[in-house]
Coordinates of C-alpha atoms and ligand atoms in Angstrom, one line a residue:
X19 CA 29.4 -9.6 -18.6
X20 CA 28.0 -6.3 -19.3
X21 CA 25.8 -6.4 -21.9
X22 CA 24.8 -2.0 -24.1
X23 CA 21.3 -3.4 -25.0
X24 CA 18.1 -4.4 -21.9
X25 CA 14.2 -4.9 -22.3
X26 CA 12.9 -7.2 -20.3
X27 CA 9.1 -6.1 -19.3
X28 CA 9.5 -5.9 -15.7
X29 CA 5.3 -6.6 -14.5
X30 CA 5.6 -9.5 -17.1
X31 CA 8.3 -11.4 -17.3
X32 CA 10.0 -10.8 -12.9
X33 CA 12.1 -14.1 -12.9
X34 CA 13.4 -13.4 -16.1
X35 CA 13.7 -9.5 -15.5
X36 CA 15.4 -10.3 -13.0
X37 CA 17.8 -13.0 -14.2
X38 CA 18.7 -10.8 -16.7
X39 CA 19.9 -7.7 -14.9
X40 CA 22.2 -9.0 -12.4
X41 CA 24.3 -10.3 -14.9
X42 CA 23.6 -8.1 -17.8
X43 CA 24.4 -4.6 -15.1
X44 CA 27.2 -6.9 -14.1
X45 CA 26.8 -7.3 -10.1
X46 CA 27.5 -10.6 -9.7
X47 CA 30.0 -13.6 -11.5
X48 CA 27.4 -17.2 -10.8
X49 CA 30.0 -19.2 -12.7
X50 CA 32.0 -19.8 -9.4
X51 CA 32.0 -22.9 -8.6
X52 CA 30.0 -24.4 -5.9
X53 CA 26.4 -23.2 -5.9
X54 CA 24.7 -20.8 -4.1
X55 CA 28.6 -19.2 -3.6
X56 CA 28.9 -15.9 -5.6
X57 CA 31.8 -13.5 -7.1
X58 CA 30.6 -10.0 -6.7
X59 CA 31.5 -7.7 -9.0
X60 CA 32.7 -3.9 -8.4
X61 CA 29.1 -2.5 -9.6
X62 CA 27.3 -4.7 -6.9
X63 CA 30.5 -3.1 -4.4
X64 CA 30.1 0.4 -4.5
X65 CA 26.8 -0.4 -3.2
X66 CA 26.2 -2.8 -0.6
X67 CA 29.8 -0.3 1.0
X68 CA 27.0 2.4 1.1
X69 CA 24.7 -0.1 2.3
X70 CA 25.7 -0.4 5.1
X71 CA 27.2 2.3 5.5
X72 CA 23.9 3.3 5.8
X73 CA 22.9 1.2 8.7
X74 CA 26.6 1.3 10.5
X75 CA 25.8 5.0 10.8
X76 CA 22.0 4.4 12.4
X77 CA 23.7 1.8 14.6
X78 CA 26.5 4.0 16.1
X79 CA 24.4 7.3 16.8
X80 CA 22.2 4.5 18.9
X81 CA 24.9 3.5 20.7
X82 CA 26.3 0.6 18.9
X83 CA 29.6 -0.6 18.3
X84 CA 31.9 -2.6 15.4
X85 CA 33.4 -5.7 16.6
X86 CA 34.6 -8.8 14.6
X87 CA 33.4 -12.7 15.2
X88 CA 35.5 -16.0 14.4
X89 CA 33.4 -16.7 11.1
X90 CA 33.3 -20.6 13.4
X91 CA 31.7 -21.8 16.0
X92 CA 32.4 -24.8 19.1
X93 CA 29.6 -27.2 18.2
X94 CA 29.1 -27.8 22.4
X95 CA 28.0 -24.0 21.5
X96 CA 25.6 -23.5 19.4
X97 CA 23.9 -27.6 20.9
X98 CA 23.2 -25.3 23.5
X99 CA 19.8 -23.6 23.2
X100 CA 17.4 -26.1 21.7
X101 CA 15.2 -24.5 19.7
X102 CA 17.8 -22.4 18.3
X103 CA 19.6 -25.6 17.1
X104 CA 16.4 -27.3 16.1
X105 CA 15.7 -24.3 13.8
X106 CA 19.3 -23.9 12.4
X107 CA 20.4 -27.5 12.5
X108 CA 19.4 -27.8 8.7
X109 CA 21.3 -25.5 7.3
X110 CA 24.8 -25.4 9.2
X111 CA 27.5 -26.2 7.4
X112 CA 30.3 -27.9 9.3
X113 CA 34.6 -28.1 9.6
X114 CA 34.8 -31.7 10.4
X115 CA 38.3 -31.9 9.5
X116 CA 41.7 -29.7 10.1
X117 CA 44.4 -30.9 7.6
X118 CA 44.7 -34.6 7.6
X119 CA 43.2 -35.0 11.4
X120 CA 40.1 -34.6 12.1
X121 CA 38.4 -32.2 14.4
X122 CA 37.3 -33.7 18.1
X123 CA 35.2 -30.7 18.8
X124 CA 33.2 -29.9 15.0
X125 CA 33.0 -26.2 14.4
X126 CA 29.8 -24.9 12.9
X127 CA 30.3 -21.8 10.4
X128 CA 28.2 -19.2 11.2
X129 CA 25.1 -19.2 9.6
X130 CA 24.5 -16.5 12.5
X131 CA 26.4 -15.4 15.7
X132 CA 24.5 -15.6 18.9
X133 CA 25.8 -19.0 20.6
X134 CA 28.7 -17.3 19.1
X135 CA 28.7 -13.7 21.1
X136 CA 26.6 -15.1 23.6
X137 CA 29.5 -17.4 25.2
X138 CA 31.6 -13.5 25.1
X139 CA 29.0 -11.8 27.2
X140 CA 28.9 -14.4 29.7
X141 CA 31.7 -13.9 30.4
X142 CA 31.8 -9.5 29.9
X143 CA 29.6 -8.8 32.4
X144 CA 30.0 -8.9 36.2
X145 CA 28.0 -6.4 37.7
X146 CA 25.0 -4.3 36.3
X147 CA 27.6 -1.2 35.1
X148 CA 28.8 -3.7 32.9
X149 CA 25.5 -3.5 30.6
X150 CA 23.8 -2.6 28.5
X151 CA 26.5 -4.4 26.0
X152 CA 25.4 -3.2 21.9
X153 CA 27.6 -4.5 19.6
X154 CA 27.3 -5.0 15.6
X155 CA 29.2 -6.9 13.5
X156 CA 29.1 -6.5 9.2
X157 CA 30.2 -9.8 8.0
X158 CA 28.9 -13.0 5.7
X159 CA 26.8 -16.0 7.3
X160 CA 26.9 -19.4 5.4
X161 CA 23.2 -21.8 5.0
X162 CA 22.8 -24.4 3.0
X163 CA 20.3 -23.7 1.2
X164 CA 18.7 -26.1 -1.8
X165 CA 17.8 -23.4 -3.5
X166 CA 19.3 -20.1 -4.3
X167 CA 19.4 -17.0 -6.2
X168 CA 22.0 -14.3 -6.1
X169 CA 20.4 -11.4 -3.5
X170 CA 17.3 -13.4 -1.3
X171 CA 18.9 -16.8 -0.7
X172 CA 22.4 -17.6 -1.3
X173 CA 24.9 -20.3 0.8
X174 CA 27.4 -17.4 2.2
X175 CA 25.3 -13.9 1.9
X176 CA 26.3 -10.3 3.9
X177 CA 24.2 -8.6 6.4
X178 CA 24.7 -6.9 9.5
X179 CA 23.6 -8.5 12.7
X180 CA 23.3 -6.4 16.4
X181 CA 23.5 -7.9 19.9
X182 CA 22.6 -6.2 23.0
X183 CA 22.1 -6.9 26.5
X184 CA 20.3 -5.2 29.3
X185 CA 19.9 -4.9 32.7
X186 CA 16.1 -4.9 32.3
X187 CA 13.3 -5.7 30.4
X188 CA 12.6 -2.2 29.5
X189 CA 15.4 -1.4 27.9
X190 CA 14.9 -4.4 25.8
X191 CA 11.5 -3.3 24.7
X192 CA 12.6 -0.1 24.1
X193 CA 15.6 -1.1 21.8
X194 CA 12.6 -3.2 19.9
X195 CA 10.8 0.3 18.8
X196 CA 15.0 1.2 18.4
X197 CA 15.7 -0.6 16.1
X198 CA 12.4 -1.1 14.0
X199 CA 12.6 2.6 14.2
X200 CA 16.5 2.2 12.6
X201 CA 14.8 -0.2 9.8
X202 CA 12.0 2.1 9.1
X203 CA 14.3 5.6 8.4
X204 CA 16.9 3.6 6.0
X205 CA 15.1 1.8 4.6
X206 CA 12.0 3.6 3.6
X207 CA 13.5 7.4 4.3
X208 CA 16.5 6.7 2.5
X209 CA 16.1 3.5 -0.2
X210 CA 12.0 4.7 -1.0
X211 CA 11.6 0.8 -0.4
X212 CA 8.2 1.0 1.1
X213 CA 7.2 -1.9 3.6
X214 CA 5.4 -3.3 6.0
X215 CA 6.5 -4.2 9.6
X216 CA 4.9 -7.3 11.2
X217 CA 4.6 -8.7 14.8
X218 CA 5.1 -12.6 13.6
X219 CA 2.7 -14.6 15.0
X220 CA 3.6 -17.4 17.6
X221 CA 4.3 -20.4 15.0
X222 CA 6.8 -18.3 12.8
X223 CA 9.7 -16.3 15.5
X224 CA 13.2 -16.7 15.5
X225 CA 14.2 -20.1 17.0
X226 CA 15.5 -19.4 20.6
X227 CA 13.2 -15.9 20.3
X228 CA 10.1 -14.9 22.7
X229 CA 9.3 -12.0 19.5
X230 CA 10.5 -11.4 16.4
X231 CA 9.4 -8.6 14.2
X232 CA 10.3 -8.5 10.8
X233 CA 9.7 -5.7 7.5
X234 CA 8.4 -7.3 4.2
X235 CA 8.9 -5.2 0.8
X236 CA 6.7 -7.0 -1.7
X237 CA 8.3 -8.1 -5.1
X238 CA 6.8 -7.4 -8.4
X239 CA 5.6 -10.9 -8.6
X240 CA 3.5 -10.6 -5.5
X241 CA 5.8 -12.4 -2.9
X242 CA 7.4 -10.0 -0.6
X243 CA 10.9 -10.3 1.0
X244 CA 11.7 -11.0 4.5
X245 CA 14.8 -7.5 4.3
X246 CA 16.0 -7.2 7.4
X247 CA 13.9 -8.5 11.6
X248 CA 14.5 -8.2 14.7
X249 CA 14.0 -10.2 17.4
X250 CA 13.3 -10.0 21.5
X251 CA 15.2 -13.3 22.8
X252 CA 14.2 -12.3 26.6
X253 CA 16.4 -14.6 28.9
X254 CA 16.5 -17.6 27.1
X255 CA 20.5 -17.0 25.5
X256 CA 20.7 -15.5 29.2
X257 CA 20.3 -18.4 31.1
X258 CA 21.7 -20.9 28.9
X259 CA 25.0 -18.9 28.7
X260 CA 24.7 -18.1 32.0
X261 CA 25.1 -13.8 31.3
X262 CA 24.3 -13.0 35.2
X263 CA 24.7 -9.5 37.0
X264 CA 24.7 -8.8 39.9
X265 CA 22.0 -5.8 40.4
X266 CA 22.4 -2.4 43.4
X267 CA 21.4 -5.0 46.1
X268 CA 24.2 -8.0 45.4
X269 CA 21.0 -10.3 44.2
X270 CA 22.1 -12.2 40.9
X271 CA 20.1 -11.3 38.0
X272 CA 19.9 -12.6 34.1
X273 CA 20.1 -10.3 31.0
X274 CA 17.4 -9.2 28.8
X275 CA 18.6 -9.9 25.5
X276 CA 17.7 -8.4 21.4
X277 CA 18.9 -8.6 17.8
X278 CA 19.0 -6.7 14.4
X279 CA 19.7 -8.3 11.5
X280 CA 19.4 -6.0 8.3
X281 CA 19.7 -7.8 5.3
X282 CA 21.7 -6.0 3.1
X283 CA 21.4 -8.2 0.6
X284 CA 18.2 -9.0 1.0
X285 CA 17.8 -5.4 0.5
X286 CA 20.0 -5.4 -2.2
X287 CA 17.6 -7.4 -3.9
X288 CA 14.2 -5.1 -2.8
X289 CA 16.3 -2.2 -4.1
X290 CA 17.5 -3.6 -7.5
X291 CA 13.4 -5.3 -8.3
X292 CA 11.6 -2.1 -6.7
X293 CA 12.7 0.3 -8.1
X294 CA 14.0 -1.2 -12.0
X295 CA 12.0 -0.7 -14.9
X296 CA 11.8 -2.2 -18.5
X297 CA 15.4 -1.0 -19.1
X298 CA 17.3 -1.7 -16.1
X299 CA 18.5 -1.0 -13.2
X300 CA 17.7 2.6 -11.2
X301 CA 19.6 2.9 -8.1
X302 CA 19.3 6.0 -5.5
X303 CA 21.2 8.3 -5.4
X304 CA 22.6 7.5 -1.7
X305 CA 23.1 4.0 -2.7
X306 CA 24.0 3.8 -6.7
X307 CA 27.2 2.6 -7.5
X308 CA 28.4 5.6 -9.8
X309 CA 25.6 8.4 -8.4
X310 CA 26.6 10.5 -11.8
X311 CA 27.7 9.4 -15.2
X312 CA 29.6 11.7 -17.5
X313 CA 29.3 10.7 -21.2
X314 CA 31.0 13.0 -23.3
X315 CA 30.0 13.7 -27.2
X316 CA 32.6 14.1 -29.8
X317 CA 33.1 16.4 -31.8
X318 CA 35.0 14.6 -34.8
X319 CA 37.7 16.6 -34.6
X320 CA 41.1 15.3 -31.6
X321 CA 41.3 19.0 -30.7
X322 CA 38.3 19.7 -29.3
X323 CA 37.3 16.1 -28.6
X324 CA 40.9 16.4 -26.1
X325 CA 39.0 19.9 -25.0
X326 CA 36.1 17.7 -24.1
X327 CA 38.1 14.7 -22.3
X328 CA 39.9 17.1 -20.3
X329 CA 36.6 19.4 -19.4
X330 CA 34.6 15.4 -18.5
X331 CA 38.2 15.4 -15.6
X332 CA 37.6 18.3 -15.0
X333 CA 33.4 18.4 -13.9
X334 CA 34.4 14.8 -12.2
X335 CA 37.0 16.5 -10.5
X336 CA 34.8 18.9 -9.3
X337 CA 31.8 16.3 -8.7
X338 CA 34.5 14.0 -5.9
X339 CA 34.9 16.9 -4.6
X340 CA 31.2 16.7 -3.8
X341 CA 31.3 13.9 -2.5
X342 CA 30.1 12.1 -5.8
X343 CA 31.0 9.3 -7.3
X344 CA 31.1 9.9 -11.0
X345 CA 32.4 7.3 -13.4
X346 CA 33.9 9.1 -17.2
X347 CA 32.1 7.2 -20.4
X348 CA 34.8 8.5 -22.9
X349 CA 34.8 5.3 -25.1
X350 CA 34.1 5.1 -28.8
X351 CA 30.9 3.9 -29.0
X352 CA 27.8 5.8 -30.4
X353 CA 26.2 8.3 -27.5
X354 CA 22.8 6.8 -27.8
X355 CA 24.5 3.3 -27.1
X356 CA 26.4 4.5 -23.6
X357 CA 23.6 6.3 -22.5
X358 CA 21.3 3.0 -23.0
X359 CA 24.3 1.4 -20.9
X360 CA 24.7 3.7 -18.7
X361 CA 21.2 3.5 -18.0
X362 CA 20.1 -0.2 -17.6
X363 CA 23.0 0.3 -15.0
X364 CA 21.2 2.3 -12.6
X365 CA 23.3 5.6 -12.8
X366 CA 21.1 8.0 -11.2
X367 CA 21.8 11.1 -14.0
X368 CA 23.3 11.6 -16.9
X369 CA 26.1 14.5 -17.4
X370 CA 26.1 15.0 -21.3
X371 CA 29.4 16.9 -22.5
X372 CA 30.4 17.7 -26.0
X373 CA 31.4 20.6 -27.8
X374 CA 28.2 23.1 -27.2
X375 CA 28.5 22.0 -23.3
X376 CA 31.8 23.2 -23.3
X377 CA 31.9 26.3 -25.0
X378 CA 28.8 27.8 -22.4
X379 CA 30.2 26.1 -19.5
X380 CA 27.7 24.2 -19.1
X381 CA 26.6 20.3 -18.6
X382 CA 23.2 18.8 -20.2
X383 CA 22.0 16.4 -17.4
X384 CA 19.2 14.1 -17.6
X385 CA 17.8 12.1 -15.2
X386 CA 17.8 8.2 -14.7
X387 CA 13.9 7.9 -13.3
X388 CA 11.7 10.6 -15.8
X389 CA 14.3 11.2 -18.1
X390 CA 14.2 14.9 -18.1
X391 CA 17.1 16.7 -19.8
X392 CA 18.1 20.1 -19.0
X393 CA 21.3 22.3 -19.3
X394 CA 22.7 23.5 -16.2
X395 CA 25.6 26.1 -16.3
X396 CA 28.8 25.3 -14.0
X397 CA 28.3 27.3 -11.4
X398 CA 25.1 26.5 -10.4
X399 CA 25.6 22.4 -10.5
X400 CA 25.9 22.1 -7.0
X401 CA 22.6 23.8 -6.2
X402 CA 20.7 22.0 -8.2
X403 CA 22.4 18.2 -7.9
X404 CA 21.3 18.4 -4.3
X405 CA 17.8 19.1 -5.3
X406 CA 18.1 16.4 -8.5
X407 CA 19.0 14.3 -5.6
X408 CA 16.3 14.4 -3.3
X409 CA 13.7 14.2 -5.8
X410 CA 15.1 11.3 -7.8
X411 CA 14.1 9.4 -4.6
X412 CA 10.8 10.7 -4.5
X413 CA 10.5 10.6 -8.0
X414 CA 10.9 6.5 -6.5
X415 CA 9.1 6.3 -3.9
X416 CA 6.3 7.5 -4.3
X417 CA 6.4 5.0 -7.9
X418 CA 7.1 2.6 -5.5
X419 CA 4.2 3.8 -2.7
X420 CA 1.5 3.6 -5.3
X421 CA 2.2 0.3 -6.6
X422 CA 2.2 -1.6 -3.0
X423 CA -1.1 0.5 -2.0
X424 CA -2.3 -0.9 -5.6
X425 CA -1.6 -4.1 -4.3
X426 CA -2.6 -4.3 -0.9
X427 CA -5.8 -5.6 -0.2
X428 CA -8.4 -6.2 2.4
X429 CA -10.3 -10.3 1.5
X430 CA -12.9 -10.7 4.0
X431 CA -13.1 -14.8 2.8
X432 CA -10.0 -17.6 1.9
X433 CA -11.6 -17.4 -1.3
X434 CA -10.2 -14.2 -1.6
X435 CA -7.8 -14.2 -0.3
X436 CA -6.1 -16.4 -2.8
X437 CA -7.2 -14.3 -5.4
X438 CA -5.3 -11.2 -4.3
X439 CA -1.9 -13.6 -4.0
X440 CA -2.9 -14.9 -7.1
X441 CA -4.1 -11.9 -9.8
X442 CA -3.7 -9.2 -8.2
X443 CA 0.0 -10.4 -6.9
X444 CA -0.5 -8.4 -3.7
X445 CA -0.5 -8.6 0.2
X446 CA -4.2 -9.6 1.8
X447 CA -4.8 -7.9 5.3
X448 CA -7.5 -10.1 6.7
X449 CA -9.2 -11.0 10.0
X450 CA -7.9 -14.5 11.7
X451 CA -8.4 -16.0 15.0
X452 CA -5.2 -15.4 17.0
X453 CA -1.6 -15.0 15.8
X454 CA -0.9 -17.3 19.1
X455 CA -0.5 -20.4 18.9
X456 CA -3.2 -21.6 18.4
X457 CA -3.7 -20.1 15.1
X458 CA -1.1 -22.4 13.5
X459 CA -3.4 -25.1 12.0
X460 CA -6.1 -21.9 10.8
X461 CA -2.1 -20.6 9.2
X462 CA -1.7 -24.2 7.3
X463 CA -5.5 -25.2 6.6
X464 CA -4.8 -21.6 4.4
X465 CA -1.5 -21.9 3.6
X466 CA -2.8 -25.2 2.0
X467 CA -6.2 -22.9 0.3
X468 CA -3.9 -20.2 -1.1
X469 CA -0.6 -21.8 -2.7
X470 CA 1.5 -21.3 0.3
X471 CA -0.1 -18.2 1.7
X472 CA 2.1 -17.5 5.2
X473 CA 0.6 -15.5 8.0
X474 CA 3.5 -12.2 8.3
X475 CA 1.4 -11.1 11.2
X476 CA 0.3 -8.2 12.8
X477 CA 1.0 -4.5 11.9
X478 CA 4.2 -3.4 14.1
X479 CA 3.7 1.0 14.3
X480 CA 0.0 1.2 14.0
X481 CA -2.2 -1.2 16.3
X482 CA -5.3 -2.4 15.1
X483 CA -8.1 -4.4 16.2
X484 CA -10.7 -6.0 14.2
X485 CA -14.3 -4.7 14.7
X486 CA -16.3 -7.1 17.8
X487 CA -18.3 -9.7 15.2
X488 CA -15.1 -10.2 12.7
X489 CA -14.3 -13.9 12.1
X490 CA -11.6 -15.3 11.4
X491 CA -10.9 -16.3 7.0
X492 CA -10.8 -20.1 8.1
X493 CA -12.2 -21.4 11.5
X494 CA -14.7 -19.3 11.9
X495 CA -14.5 -18.1 16.1
X496 CA -14.4 -14.2 16.6
X497 CA -11.3 -12.8 15.7
X498 CA -9.1 -11.1 17.3
X499 CA -6.1 -10.2 15.1
X500 CA -6.2 -8.3 11.9
X501 CA -3.4 -10.2 9.8
X502 CA -1.3 -9.8 6.5
X503 CA -0.8 -12.8 3.9
X504 CA 1.5 -13.3 1.9
X505 CA 3.5 -15.3 -0.5
X506 CA 7.5 -16.0 0.7
X507 CA 10.7 -15.3 -0.8
Ligands
LIG603 ZN1 -8.8 -19.5 12.8

């Protein structure tokens, strides 16, 4: 349940920090009696709605339309693509019974929906004019996980999945670029999260995909959190599911496909962890469950207090007209107590309203991120809030980037990789033989040497080539790639 005060060192005790703040701020309740399934409380839901809206708006501007597919996938569909089923089989929940009857055809609870969508795409695509298909759904998916942690790994979690089909390989490749732009724009520019976007090595592609590109946010404990991914599926699924069309010349061709998955749950974990501080959460303005809290400062006189409350209510209505979500705290607690409470819950802007403010037709405003306070006349409020919302984002972004840059380091040996990951809690950038299948053995050796270190791949948005005489830090053969190595969630 919600607590009033919080003070845990995020840097020194991250696991404790995370495990305390998500409950103290009343984001989730994990006392639902099945492991890995949590109840999402209003404070999380307002923020989740805003997060979904950000991505939905971008996807729709990019030509996607919303759909909602069934949560169940027939076993036959699911088993069609061999690599896909092999990759997901251990994590699938199966429905085998309906009422008292055993189902002759078990149903998978969707762990992801390729095999649901593409079965229908084969019916929807007949001629080239039916393409492209660009649909997305905002939904939860289900995976039988053993270790669970709210927003990081769950048996039911929130995401968006976009599934596209095109007439040519070029269009599919262009879509991958657009997905990456959308991901970076929302994650970095709107949410202020620094990240690396890499093409995953051949041995770490999504089951059934040709190429996988993924976005990693570095968490305070030095592990990376994959918050989204996009896959170039090529024609594998199209061949399996007969997504076929006749081209201009009447020739039968298979569609080219991509899919994109912003991990809404994991983005919440990143927001909480990257922007929060020892006093609690700090939400960027755009996705804060409440963007402003109006705290009343009692005057100790019933008549005055009534005036203060009316003033606060008018202020809230005025903010609502500006599309700003505001809450009023008029409880009998002391102002200091209320300040701590809303700071802990991460509200970016606090407005204090007391006798002084009512008299002056003003509000006293405090920022959650810098603690800066200022008195602002009501007629200057609109401009002040627009500027401050932007300034808060820039501040959070700059802090996060500074921390990220400090922990992203070059390594020339395996030992240096190990040191960067373990002592600096960072990401190592190093030279590697290849991210093709032949590099898999080196990646395994590195993982064994450096406590589970994972080769995350090569940078997508910037081409990086090793110097001519550079060697793989594991096998010593000439290095073809510059890779990023990190521990992962
Ligand atoms: Zn090697």
